[in-house]
Tab-separated table of C-alpha atoms in Angstrom:
chain	number	residue	atom	x	y	z
A	1	UNK	CA	132.634	-11.052	80.489
A	2	UNK	CA	132.920	-13.607	77.558
A	3	UNK	CA	135.348	-15.979	79.524
A	4	UNK	CA	132.546	-17.016	81.865
A	5	UNK	CA	129.121	-18.515	80.763
A	6	UNK	CA	126.055	-16.218	81.744
A	7	UNK	CA	124.383	-13.251	80.592
A	8	UNK	CA	125.698	-9.769	81.726
A	9	UNK	CA	122.704	-7.866	82.787
A	10	UNK	CA	124.184	-4.627	83.798
A	11	UNK	CA	126.869	-2.879	85.754
A	12	UNK	CA	126.976	-0.585	88.478
A	13	UNK	CA	130.187	1.426	88.022
A	14	UNK	CA	132.212	3.493	90.638
A	15	UNK	CA	134.613	6.067	89.136
A	16	UNK	CA	136.960	8.441	90.556
A	17	UNK	CA	137.914	11.795	88.951
A	18	UNK	CA	140.624	12.880	86.791
A	19	UNK	CA	143.695	14.843	87.164
A	20	UNK	CA	143.257	18.195	89.005
A	21	UNK	CA	144.861	21.372	90.622
A	22	UNK	CA	146.258	21.294	94.177
A	23	UNK	CA	143.458	20.204	96.906
A	24	UNK	CA	143.881	20.667	100.480
A	25	UNK	CA	141.883	19.096	103.170
A	26	UNK	CA	141.728	19.595	106.948
A	27	UNK	CA	143.302	16.296	108.269
A	28	UNK	CA	140.961	16.529	111.449
A	29	UNK	CA	137.580	16.448	109.341
A	30	UNK	CA	138.730	15.957	105.624
A	31	UNK	CA	136.888	19.219	104.842
A	32	UNK	CA	138.287	20.032	101.468
A	33	UNK	CA	138.734	23.288	99.724
A	34	UNK	CA	138.670	24.773	96.168
A	35	UNK	CA	140.346	22.786	93.040
A	36	UNK	CA	139.864	22.578	89.518
A	37	UNK	CA	139.858	19.920	86.824
A	38	UNK	CA	142.743	20.204	84.242
A	39	UNK	CA	142.562	19.351	80.665
A	40	UNK	CA	144.834	16.373	81.658
A	41	UNK	CA	141.955	14.942	83.918
A	42	UNK	CA	139.268	15.680	81.138
A	43	UNK	CA	141.432	13.488	78.954
A	44	UNK	CA	142.008	10.673	81.488
A	45	UNK	CA	138.325	10.333	82.124
A	46	UNK	CA	137.570	10.485	78.795
A	47	UNK	CA	139.909	7.600	78.059
A	48	UNK	CA	138.273	5.560	80.805
A	49	UNK	CA	134.939	6.247	78.958
A	50	UNK	CA	136.341	4.781	75.595
A	51	UNK	CA	137.621	1.582	77.669
A	52	UNK	CA	133.939	1.199	79.025
A	53	UNK	CA	132.510	1.378	75.816
A	54	UNK	CA	135.148	-0.974	74.299
A	55	UNK	CA	134.478	-3.604	76.714
A	56	UNK	CA	130.631	-3.333	77.682
A	57	UNK	CA	128.835	-1.238	75.077
A	58	UNK	CA	130.248	-1.354	71.480
A	59	UNK	CA	129.220	-4.026	68.796
A	60	UNK	CA	131.161	-6.995	69.475
A	61	UNK	CA	132.455	-5.885	72.955
A	62	UNK	CA	133.749	-8.865	74.901
A	63	UNK	CA	131.592	-8.223	77.861
A	64	UNK	CA	128.847	-6.372	76.204
A	65	UNK	CA	125.720	-5.765	78.401
A	66	UNK	CA	122.663	-7.804	77.193
A	67	UNK	CA	120.446	-5.376	75.466
A	68	UNK	CA	122.444	-2.067	75.606
A	69	UNK	CA	121.993	0.525	73.207
A	70	UNK	CA	125.225	0.539	71.220
A	71	UNK	CA	125.482	3.779	69.322
A	72	UNK	CA	123.080	6.216	70.974
A	73	UNK	CA	122.200	6.953	74.408
A	74	UNK	CA	119.179	5.197	75.684
A	75	UNK	CA	118.098	7.389	78.756
A	76	UNK	CA	116.066	4.507	80.395
A	77	UNK	CA	119.254	2.226	80.438
A	78	UNK	CA	121.567	4.710	81.837
A	79	UNK	CA	121.708	6.555	85.413
A	80	UNK	CA	124.367	8.822	86.441
A	81	UNK	CA	124.889	10.344	90.017
A	82	UNK	CA	127.965	12.705	90.609
A	83	UNK	CA	129.162	14.068	94.083
A	84	UNK	CA	128.935	17.642	93.845
A	85	UNK	CA	129.841	18.465	97.332
A	86	UNK	CA	133.606	17.195	96.872
A	87	UNK	CA	136.452	18.778	95.153
A	88	UNK	CA	134.540	21.529	93.702
A	89	UNK	CA	133.368	20.657	90.049
A	90	UNK	CA	136.117	18.045	89.651
A	91	UNK	CA	133.835	15.182	90.031
A	92	UNK	CA	131.012	16.302	87.845
A	93	UNK	CA	132.934	17.259	85.012
A	94	UNK	CA	134.937	14.004	85.173
A	95	UNK	CA	131.548	12.173	84.687
A	96	UNK	CA	130.625	14.414	81.720
A	97	UNK	CA	134.059	13.713	80.273
A	98	UNK	CA	133.752	9.974	80.703
A	99	UNK	CA	130.382	9.505	79.191
A	100	UNK	CA	131.514	11.561	76.077
A	101	UNK	CA	133.895	8.516	75.767
A	102	UNK	CA	131.578	6.061	76.193
A	103	UNK	CA	128.730	7.599	73.895
A	104	UNK	CA	130.762	9.804	71.353
A	105	UNK	CA	129.277	11.946	68.916
A	106	UNK	CA	127.390	10.129	66.046
A	107	UNK	CA	125.349	11.106	63.352
A	108	UNK	CA	122.629	8.859	64.315
A	109	UNK	CA	121.847	11.264	66.868
A	110	UNK	CA	119.486	12.878	64.308
A	111	UNK	CA	115.973	13.876	63.426
A	112	UNK	CA	114.147	13.927	60.320
A	113	UNK	CA	111.743	16.999	60.050
A	114	UNK	CA	108.299	16.863	58.034
A	115	UNK	CA	110.072	18.420	54.989
A	116	UNK	CA	112.533	15.786	54.776
A	117	UNK	CA	115.275	17.894	56.219
A	118	UNK	CA	117.505	15.640	58.550
A	119	UNK	CA	119.330	17.525	61.582
A	120	UNK	CA	122.100	16.199	63.296
A	121	UNK	CA	122.924	17.203	67.173
A	122	UNK	CA	125.369	20.044	67.560
A	123	UNK	CA	129.058	19.252	67.076
A	124	UNK	CA	128.679	16.295	64.603
A	125	UNK	CA	126.272	14.379	66.689
A	126	UNK	CA	127.296	15.293	70.423
A	127	UNK	CA	125.129	13.237	73.019
A	128	UNK	CA	124.124	14.542	75.880
A	129	UNK	CA	123.154	12.545	79.346
A	130	UNK	CA	121.603	14.072	82.193
A	131	UNK	CA	123.721	13.734	85.413
A	132	UNK	CA	122.270	13.863	88.894
A	133	UNK	CA	124.359	15.842	90.883
A	134	UNK	CA	124.144	15.804	94.861
A	135	UNK	CA	125.170	18.357	97.093
A	136	UNK	CA	125.861	17.604	100.862
A	137	UNK	CA	122.664	19.645	101.732
A	138	UNK	CA	120.466	17.416	99.514
A	139	UNK	CA	122.054	14.173	100.949
A	140	UNK	CA	124.837	13.542	103.093
A	141	UNK	CA	125.390	10.003	101.727
A	142	UNK	CA	127.903	10.447	98.984
A	143	UNK	CA	130.087	12.486	101.601
A	144	UNK	CA	128.988	10.677	104.760
A	145	UNK	CA	132.027	11.406	106.595
A	146	UNK	CA	131.206	15.313	106.462
A	147	UNK	CA	129.897	16.905	109.578
A	148	UNK	CA	129.859	13.346	111.215
A	149	UNK	CA	130.802	13.528	114.795
A	150	UNK	CA	131.054	9.637	115.146
A	151	UNK	CA	133.605	9.791	112.126
A	152	UNK	CA	135.594	12.588	113.849
A	153	UNK	CA	135.881	10.672	117.122
A	154	UNK	CA	136.982	7.781	115.073
A	155	UNK	CA	139.592	9.833	113.364
A	156	UNK	CA	141.024	11.237	116.749
A	157	UNK	CA	141.138	7.552	118.049
A	158	UNK	CA	142.957	6.591	114.921
A	159	UNK	CA	145.622	9.662	115.377
A	160	UNK	CA	145.954	8.592	119.028
A	161	UNK	CA	146.445	4.691	118.547
A	162	UNK	CA	149.355	2.972	119.073
A	163	UNK	CA	149.567	1.904	115.476
A	164	UNK	CA	149.770	5.598	114.378
A	165	UNK	CA	152.317	6.415	116.937
A	166	UNK	CA	154.462	3.762	115.769
A	167	UNK	CA	154.305	4.601	112.141
A	168	UNK	CA	155.187	8.294	113.045
A	169	UNK	CA	158.191	7.412	114.791
A	170	UNK	CA	159.473	4.995	112.102
A	171	UNK	CA	158.936	7.520	109.557
A	172	UNK	CA	160.761	10.572	111.153
A	173	UNK	CA	163.658	10.546	108.869
A	174	UNK	CA	161.171	10.826	105.883
A	175	UNK	CA	159.011	13.382	107.767
A	176	UNK	CA	162.116	15.404	108.741
A	177	UNK	CA	163.416	16.134	105.031
A	178	UNK	CA	159.474	17.303	103.695
A	179	UNK	CA	159.628	20.840	105.032
A	180	UNK	CA	162.151	21.812	102.328
A	181	UNK	CA	159.966	20.824	99.667
A	182	UNK	CA	156.449	21.844	100.581
A	183	UNK	CA	156.780	25.642	101.270
A	184	UNK	CA	156.252	25.770	104.762
A	185	UNK	CA	153.149	23.171	104.956
A	186	UNK	CA	152.553	21.082	108.011
A	187	UNK	CA	154.520	17.876	107.653
A	188	UNK	CA	153.098	15.412	110.676
A	189	UNK	CA	152.032	11.943	109.585
A	190	UNK	CA	148.331	13.051	109.494
A	191	UNK	CA	149.277	15.902	106.890
A	192	UNK	CA	150.559	13.258	104.321
A	193	UNK	CA	147.647	13.648	102.045
A	194	UNK	CA	148.182	17.201	101.756
A	195	UNK	CA	151.817	16.842	101.449
A	196	UNK	CA	152.052	14.279	98.726
A	197	UNK	CA	149.050	16.319	97.030
A	198	UNK	CA	151.522	19.401	96.789
A	199	UNK	CA	154.518	17.465	95.902
A	200	UNK	CA	152.729	15.528	93.137
A	201	UNK	CA	150.749	18.300	91.407
A	202	UNK	CA	154.187	20.474	91.313
A	203	UNK	CA	155.993	17.424	90.160
A	204	UNK	CA	153.499	17.411	87.355
A	205	UNK	CA	153.298	20.873	86.382
A	206	UNK	CA	156.311	22.642	87.776
A	207	UNK	CA	159.566	21.718	85.488
A	208	UNK	CA	161.909	23.359	87.811
A	209	UNK	CA	160.371	21.374	90.925
A	210	UNK	CA	160.135	18.167	89.181
A	211	UNK	CA	164.070	18.589	87.989
A	212	UNK	CA	164.957	19.132	91.588
A	213	UNK	CA	163.195	15.775	92.683
A	214	UNK	CA	164.038	13.785	89.874
A	215	UNK	CA	166.864	11.881	91.615
A	216	UNK	CA	165.258	11.917	94.965
A	217	UNK	CA	163.041	9.100	96.965
A	218	UNK	CA	160.972	12.104	98.227
A	219	UNK	CA	157.895	11.695	95.973
A	220	UNK	CA	157.727	7.788	96.179
A	221	UNK	CA	158.329	7.813	100.158
A	222	UNK	CA	155.546	10.669	100.564
A	223	UNK	CA	153.067	8.673	98.380
A	224	UNK	CA	153.799	5.647	100.570
A	225	UNK	CA	152.892	7.612	103.722
A	226	UNK	CA	149.849	9.359	102.196
A	227	UNK	CA	148.532	5.853	101.265
A	228	UNK	CA	149.073	4.207	104.765
A	229	UNK	CA	147.155	7.381	106.443
A	230	UNK	CA	144.436	7.630	104.032
A	231	UNK	CA	143.605	3.879	103.761
A	232	UNK	CA	143.180	3.691	107.781
A	233	UNK	CA	141.476	7.055	107.851
A	234	UNK	CA	138.506	5.494	105.993
A	235	UNK	CA	138.493	1.902	106.956
A	236	UNK	CA	137.265	0.827	110.354
A	237	UNK	CA	137.731	-2.746	111.973
A	238	UNK	CA	134.057	-3.653	111.333
A	239	UNK	CA	131.344	-2.826	108.638
A	240	UNK	CA	129.423	-0.746	111.226
A	241	UNK	CA	132.369	1.226	112.361
A	242	UNK	CA	132.520	4.593	111.835
A	243	UNK	CA	135.730	4.317	109.701
A	244	UNK	CA	133.734	2.973	107.259
A	245	UNK	CA	131.240	5.602	107.098
A	246	UNK	CA	132.345	6.869	103.653
A	247	UNK	CA	131.616	3.226	102.433
A	248	UNK	CA	128.307	2.744	104.374
A	249	UNK	CA	126.828	6.101	102.817
A	250	UNK	CA	127.657	4.468	99.393
A	251	UNK	CA	126.540	1.020	100.027
A	252	UNK	CA	122.921	1.698	100.324
A	253	UNK	CA	123.049	3.340	96.772
A	254	UNK	CA	124.925	0.196	95.573
A	255	UNK	CA	122.415	-2.191	96.759
A	256	UNK	CA	119.526	-0.115	95.331
A	257	UNK	CA	121.259	0.054	92.056
A	258	UNK	CA	121.817	-3.654	91.810
A	259	UNK	CA	118.135	-4.321	92.522
A	260	UNK	CA	117.040	-1.978	90.117
A	261	UNK	CA	119.157	-3.493	87.326
A	262	UNK	CA	118.186	-7.018	88.530
A	263	UNK	CA	114.640	-5.947	87.931
A	264	UNK	CA	114.142	-6.575	84.431
A	265	UNK	CA	110.989	-4.399	84.171
A	266	UNK	CA	113.122	-1.070	84.805
A	267	UNK	CA	115.091	-1.602	81.641
A	268	UNK	CA	118.224	-0.106	83.584
A	269	UNK	CA	121.533	-1.308	82.404
A	270	UNK	CA	124.112	1.009	83.720
A	271	UNK	CA	124.243	2.785	87.208
A	272	UNK	CA	127.140	5.142	87.556
A	273	UNK	CA	128.606	6.887	90.563
A	274	UNK	CA	131.060	9.493	89.983
A	275	UNK	CA	133.033	10.014	93.333
A	276	UNK	CA	135.992	10.965	95.310
A	277	UNK	CA	138.409	8.302	96.731
A	278	UNK	CA	137.047	7.881	100.158
A	279	UNK	CA	134.186	5.451	99.453
A	280	UNK	CA	136.419	3.339	97.241
A	281	UNK	CA	138.609	2.617	100.256
A	282	UNK	CA	135.695	1.755	102.620
A	283	UNK	CA	134.219	-0.534	99.974
A	284	UNK	CA	137.284	-2.152	99.398
A	285	UNK	CA	137.784	-2.807	103.189
A	286	UNK	CA	134.126	-3.671	103.639
A	287	UNK	CA	133.858	-6.245	101.131
A	288	UNK	CA	137.265	-7.781	101.668
A	289	UNK	CA	138.552	-7.124	98.471
A	290	UNK	CA	141.519	-5.532	99.572
A	291	UNK	CA	142.683	-9.225	101.086
A	292	UNK	CA	141.542	-11.077	97.912
A	293	UNK	CA	143.813	-13.179	95.532
A	294	UNK	CA	141.065	-13.484	92.383
A	295	UNK	CA	140.283	-16.297	90.249
A	296	UNK	CA	137.570	-17.218	88.242
A	297	UNK	CA	135.530	-20.555	89.508
A	298	UNK	CA	132.597	-22.623	88.855
A	299	UNK	CA	129.228	-21.447	89.059
A	300	UNK	CA	125.646	-22.931	88.956
A	301	UNK	CA	122.520	-21.169	89.351
A	302	UNK	CA	119.458	-19.488	87.755
A	303	UNK	CA	119.900	-16.355	90.345
A	304	UNK	CA	121.452	-13.178	89.820
A	305	UNK	CA	125.301	-13.022	90.809
A	306	UNK	CA	127.535	-10.068	91.657
A	307	UNK	CA	131.199	-9.793	90.829
A	308	UNK	CA	133.396	-7.131	91.485
A	309	UNK	CA	136.477	-5.745	89.143
A	310	UNK	CA	138.690	-2.931	89.421
A	311	UNK	CA	140.631	-1.120	86.754
A	312	UNK	CA	143.857	1.034	86.809
A	313	UNK	CA	142.853	3.524	84.215
A	314	UNK	CA	145.984	5.513	84.343
A	315	UNK	CA	148.053	2.558	82.573
A	316	UNK	CA	147.518	2.121	78.988
A	317	UNK	CA	146.693	-1.192	78.156
A	318	UNK	CA	145.633	-2.321	81.471
A	319	UNK	CA	142.752	-4.724	81.678
A	320	UNK	CA	140.169	-5.110	84.541
A	321	UNK	CA	141.011	-7.608	87.431
A	322	UNK	CA	138.250	-9.467	89.485
A	323	UNK	CA	138.362	-9.339	93.185
A	324	UNK	CA	136.532	-11.723	95.757
A	325	UNK	CA	133.553	-10.735	97.630
A	326	UNK	CA	133.175	-11.880	101.097
A	327	UNK	CA	135.988	-14.275	100.289
A	328	UNK	CA	134.133	-15.687	97.083
A	329	UNK	CA	134.680	-15.172	93.529
A	330	UNK	CA	131.042	-14.423	93.045
A	331	UNK	CA	128.262	-13.619	95.371
A	332	UNK	CA	124.493	-14.114	94.823
A	333	UNK	CA	122.769	-10.608	94.894
A	334	UNK	CA	120.716	-11.806	97.900
A	335	UNK	CA	123.702	-12.725	99.791
A	336	UNK	CA	125.409	-9.649	99.121
A	337	UNK	CA	122.314	-7.498	100.125
A	338	UNK	CA	121.798	-9.567	103.432
A	339	UNK	CA	125.864	-9.007	104.263
A	340	UNK	CA	125.665	-5.245	104.032
A	341	UNK	CA	122.197	-4.243	104.300
A	342	UNK	CA	122.482	-3.807	108.161
A	343	UNK	CA	125.634	-1.549	107.775
A	344	UNK	CA	124.327	0.518	104.435
A	345	UNK	CA	122.872	3.887	104.784
A	346	UNK	CA	119.731	4.657	102.808
A	347	UNK	CA	118.405	7.776	104.072
A	348	UNK	CA	119.356	11.077	105.949
A	349	UNK	CA	117.762	9.574	109.051
A	350	UNK	CA	120.114	6.757	108.931
A	351	UNK	CA	123.182	8.938	108.486
A	352	UNK	CA	122.013	11.054	111.347
A	353	UNK	CA	121.929	7.876	113.567
A	354	UNK	CA	125.046	6.364	112.543
A	355	UNK	CA	126.869	9.592	112.961
A	356	UNK	CA	125.355	10.521	116.106
A	357	UNK	CA	124.528	13.836	114.388
A	358	UNK	CA	121.528	15.356	116.453
A	359	UNK	CA	122.011	19.306	115.279
A	360	UNK	CA	120.066	21.181	112.670
A	361	UNK	CA	122.781	19.915	110.015
A	362	UNK	CA	120.758	18.185	107.453
A	363	UNK	CA	117.713	18.580	109.604
A	364	UNK	CA	118.909	15.616	111.882
A	365	UNK	CA	117.327	17.009	114.813
A	366	UNK	CA	113.688	17.299	113.381
A	367	UNK	CA	114.094	13.719	111.708
A	368	UNK	CA	115.196	12.158	114.955
A	369	UNK	CA	112.510	13.962	116.844
A	370	UNK	CA	110.239	12.731	114.224
A	371	UNK	CA	111.414	9.104	114.405
A	372	UNK	CA	111.315	9.082	118.145
A	373	UNK	CA	114.983	7.520	118.690
A	374	UNK	CA	118.651	8.890	118.548
A	375	UNK	CA	120.089	5.382	118.528
A	376	UNK	CA	120.246	2.584	115.901
A	377	UNK	CA	121.328	-1.002	116.728
A	378	UNK	CA	124.837	-1.666	115.502
A	379	UNK	CA	125.614	1.981	114.826
A	380	UNK	CA	129.059	3.215	115.192
A	381	UNK	CA	130.614	2.852	118.514
A	382	UNK	CA	131.721	5.998	120.813
A	383	UNK	CA	135.126	7.660	120.787
A	384	UNK	CA	136.051	5.586	123.838
A	385	UNK	CA	135.292	2.191	122.111
A	386	UNK	CA	136.895	3.381	119.069
A	387	UNK	CA	139.972	4.313	120.810
A	388	UNK	CA	140.130	1.009	122.254
A	389	UNK	CA	139.789	-0.699	119.348
A	390	UNK	CA	142.656	1.180	117.717
A	391	UNK	CA	144.885	1.239	120.673
A	392	UNK	CA	147.180	-1.494	119.706
A	393	UNK	CA	148.776	-2.194	116.489
A	394	UNK	CA	149.937	-5.713	117.584
A	395	UNK	CA	146.545	-6.787	118.469
A	396	UNK	CA	144.210	-5.015	115.987
A	397	UNK	CA	144.391	-7.056	112.606
A	398	UNK	CA	142.827	-4.167	110.938
A	399	UNK	CA	146.320	-2.617	110.558
A	400	UNK	CA	147.347	-5.253	108.152
A	401	UNK	CA	150.044	-4.254	105.441
A	402	UNK	CA	147.892	-5.669	102.788
A	403	UNK	CA	145.439	-2.933	103.153
A	404	UNK	CA	148.055	-0.259	103.141
A	405	UNK	CA	149.293	-1.550	99.943
A	406	UNK	CA	145.945	-1.955	97.961
A	407	UNK	CA	145.344	1.771	98.497
A	408	UNK	CA	148.050	2.751	96.034
A	409	UNK	CA	145.503	1.163	93.536
A	410	UNK	CA	142.723	3.494	94.576
A	411	UNK	CA	144.015	6.577	96.028
A	412	UNK	CA	147.285	7.069	93.859
A	413	UNK	CA	145.826	6.898	90.502
A	414	UNK	CA	143.532	9.059	88.349
A	415	UNK	CA	140.110	8.064	87.105
A	416	UNK	CA	140.134	4.491	88.660
A	417	UNK	CA	137.005	2.513	88.162
A	418	UNK	CA	135.013	-0.355	90.157
A	419	UNK	CA	132.593	-2.389	88.022
A	420	UNK	CA	129.929	-4.364	89.896
A	421	UNK	CA	128.478	-6.867	87.428
A	422	UNK	CA	124.982	-8.455	87.533
A	423	UNK	CA	125.007	-11.899	85.724
A	424	UNK	CA	122.136	-14.072	85.256
A	425	UNK	CA	123.586	-17.620	85.715
A	426	UNK	CA	121.852	-20.711	83.994
A	427	UNK	CA	124.811	-22.959	83.209
A	428	UNK	CA	126.985	-25.478	85.146
A	429	UNK	CA	130.601	-25.426	83.972
A	430	UNK	CA	133.992	-25.159	85.288
A	431	UNK	CA	135.863	-22.522	83.868
A	432	UNK	CA	139.559	-22.312	83.341
A	433	UNK	CA	141.186	-19.896	85.751
A	434	UNK	CA	142.656	-16.531	84.554
A	435	UNK	CA	145.434	-16.740	87.291
A	436	UNK	CA	145.879	-15.084	90.380
A	437	UNK	CA	146.626	-11.167	91.007
A	438	UNK	CA	148.380	-11.023	94.053
A	439	UNK	CA	148.146	-7.768	96.404
A	440	UNK	CA	151.600	-7.213	97.520
A	441	UNK	CA	152.677	-5.635	100.839
A	442	UNK	CA	153.551	-1.773	100.752
A	443	UNK	CA	157.047	-1.043	99.822
A	444	UNK	CA	159.000	-0.329	102.943
A	445	UNK	CA	160.137	3.068	103.531
A	446	UNK	CA	163.711	1.787	103.437
A	447	UNK	CA	163.592	-0.178	100.401
A	448	UNK	CA	164.071	2.945	98.017
A	449	UNK	CA	167.508	3.254	96.204
A	450	UNK	CA	166.938	5.163	93.315
A	451	UNK	CA	163.678	7.055	93.822
A	452	UNK	CA	161.481	4.468	92.396
A	453	UNK	CA	159.876	1.444	94.180
A	454	UNK	CA	160.518	-1.779	92.600
A	455	UNK	CA	157.906	-2.790	90.306
A	456	UNK	CA	157.633	-6.461	91.256
A	457	UNK	CA	156.648	-5.161	94.853
A	458	UNK	CA	153.744	-3.044	93.505
A	459	UNK	CA	151.357	-4.747	90.806
A	460	UNK	CA	149.627	-1.419	90.216
A	461	UNK	CA	152.619	0.355	88.838
């Protein structure tokens, strides 16, 4: 970040996968079924890697990480974790593709033998980085909503809430015309993720289908409804709510990664998590980033600071945009930890307690018995309390339009990325603002006139 005084010590990356084939999820549990990455998806994540390299790694990069190895991968500097439980192998392959862009093949990847012969790695110096893949049985934290009774109860409460019912009633004109284009699939409001996924994939790969929908509002309207449902399905009204369970599972890893980078003795510079969209939504909600209007400000400290930036990688030429954390431009690492430590999940036992899971799944019964407790202070509320919290759209500030619009920047684009900067501050200087980025309200369903939403209403298009 060359526009701000200070040293960029490292980056924690959260990235989404690239394009894939159709992916069905049970709307009552978000259990997913098989899908596969496409060559388009691999290309998207490769380009994401190229962008990250150009900004943070390459010689002369405008926001180069201090001490980063520029051309060859230093395994001590980089740690990659990929969710292997969600969306088949799509997320794992996306991580590999991205790192090919971050550290491309180079003749410097070589070794000289005793006889003087120099051997270059295969494929003109292709570089390989170990990726830690995480199945749900190994750790539930990257898929914390899975097999989580507290989350299932939260979701049921959401579907029974006044806000959901009102949205469903208002959307009947749109919902009524969808059966004709989704080949008999369910088209209730809660099914909109699957509806939009079906429409979007066919619109990309089926020329006949795309022609039929070309001059209609169907794609945009299905996307709008899918965005709304998905955001509130994974963002509760409080940080300890089961609605934020996907983010709570991720938050423990984020905090640990930040602390690892902040500890100079580790030598770690990049911690990367390759994920599905669910943790993104919860993290945006928990940190207050969805409500931010970012701009840069003054800093003065010798402490480590955390910044959050987001990039829509599907739009060529798009730069990263900073977002406020806890209502501030920058947050001390210690303050960040203090704010989220109580809601973060660090272990499977934490997850068992937060999810009210006491069965043999992930050995929760044994873990709870050993710990001698089945409750945790601040754990998720009961289904009754959840239903009450969601019962009135008019009184529940969680159902705000800004959140519903913000999801379009996360859920609706491929290969999105969040960067968490750790900067060592040692200067006192007021920096010029780079301007505000306003998060607009979602485009109303009745605002579509020609099949496209006005770009002025959606800053992420």
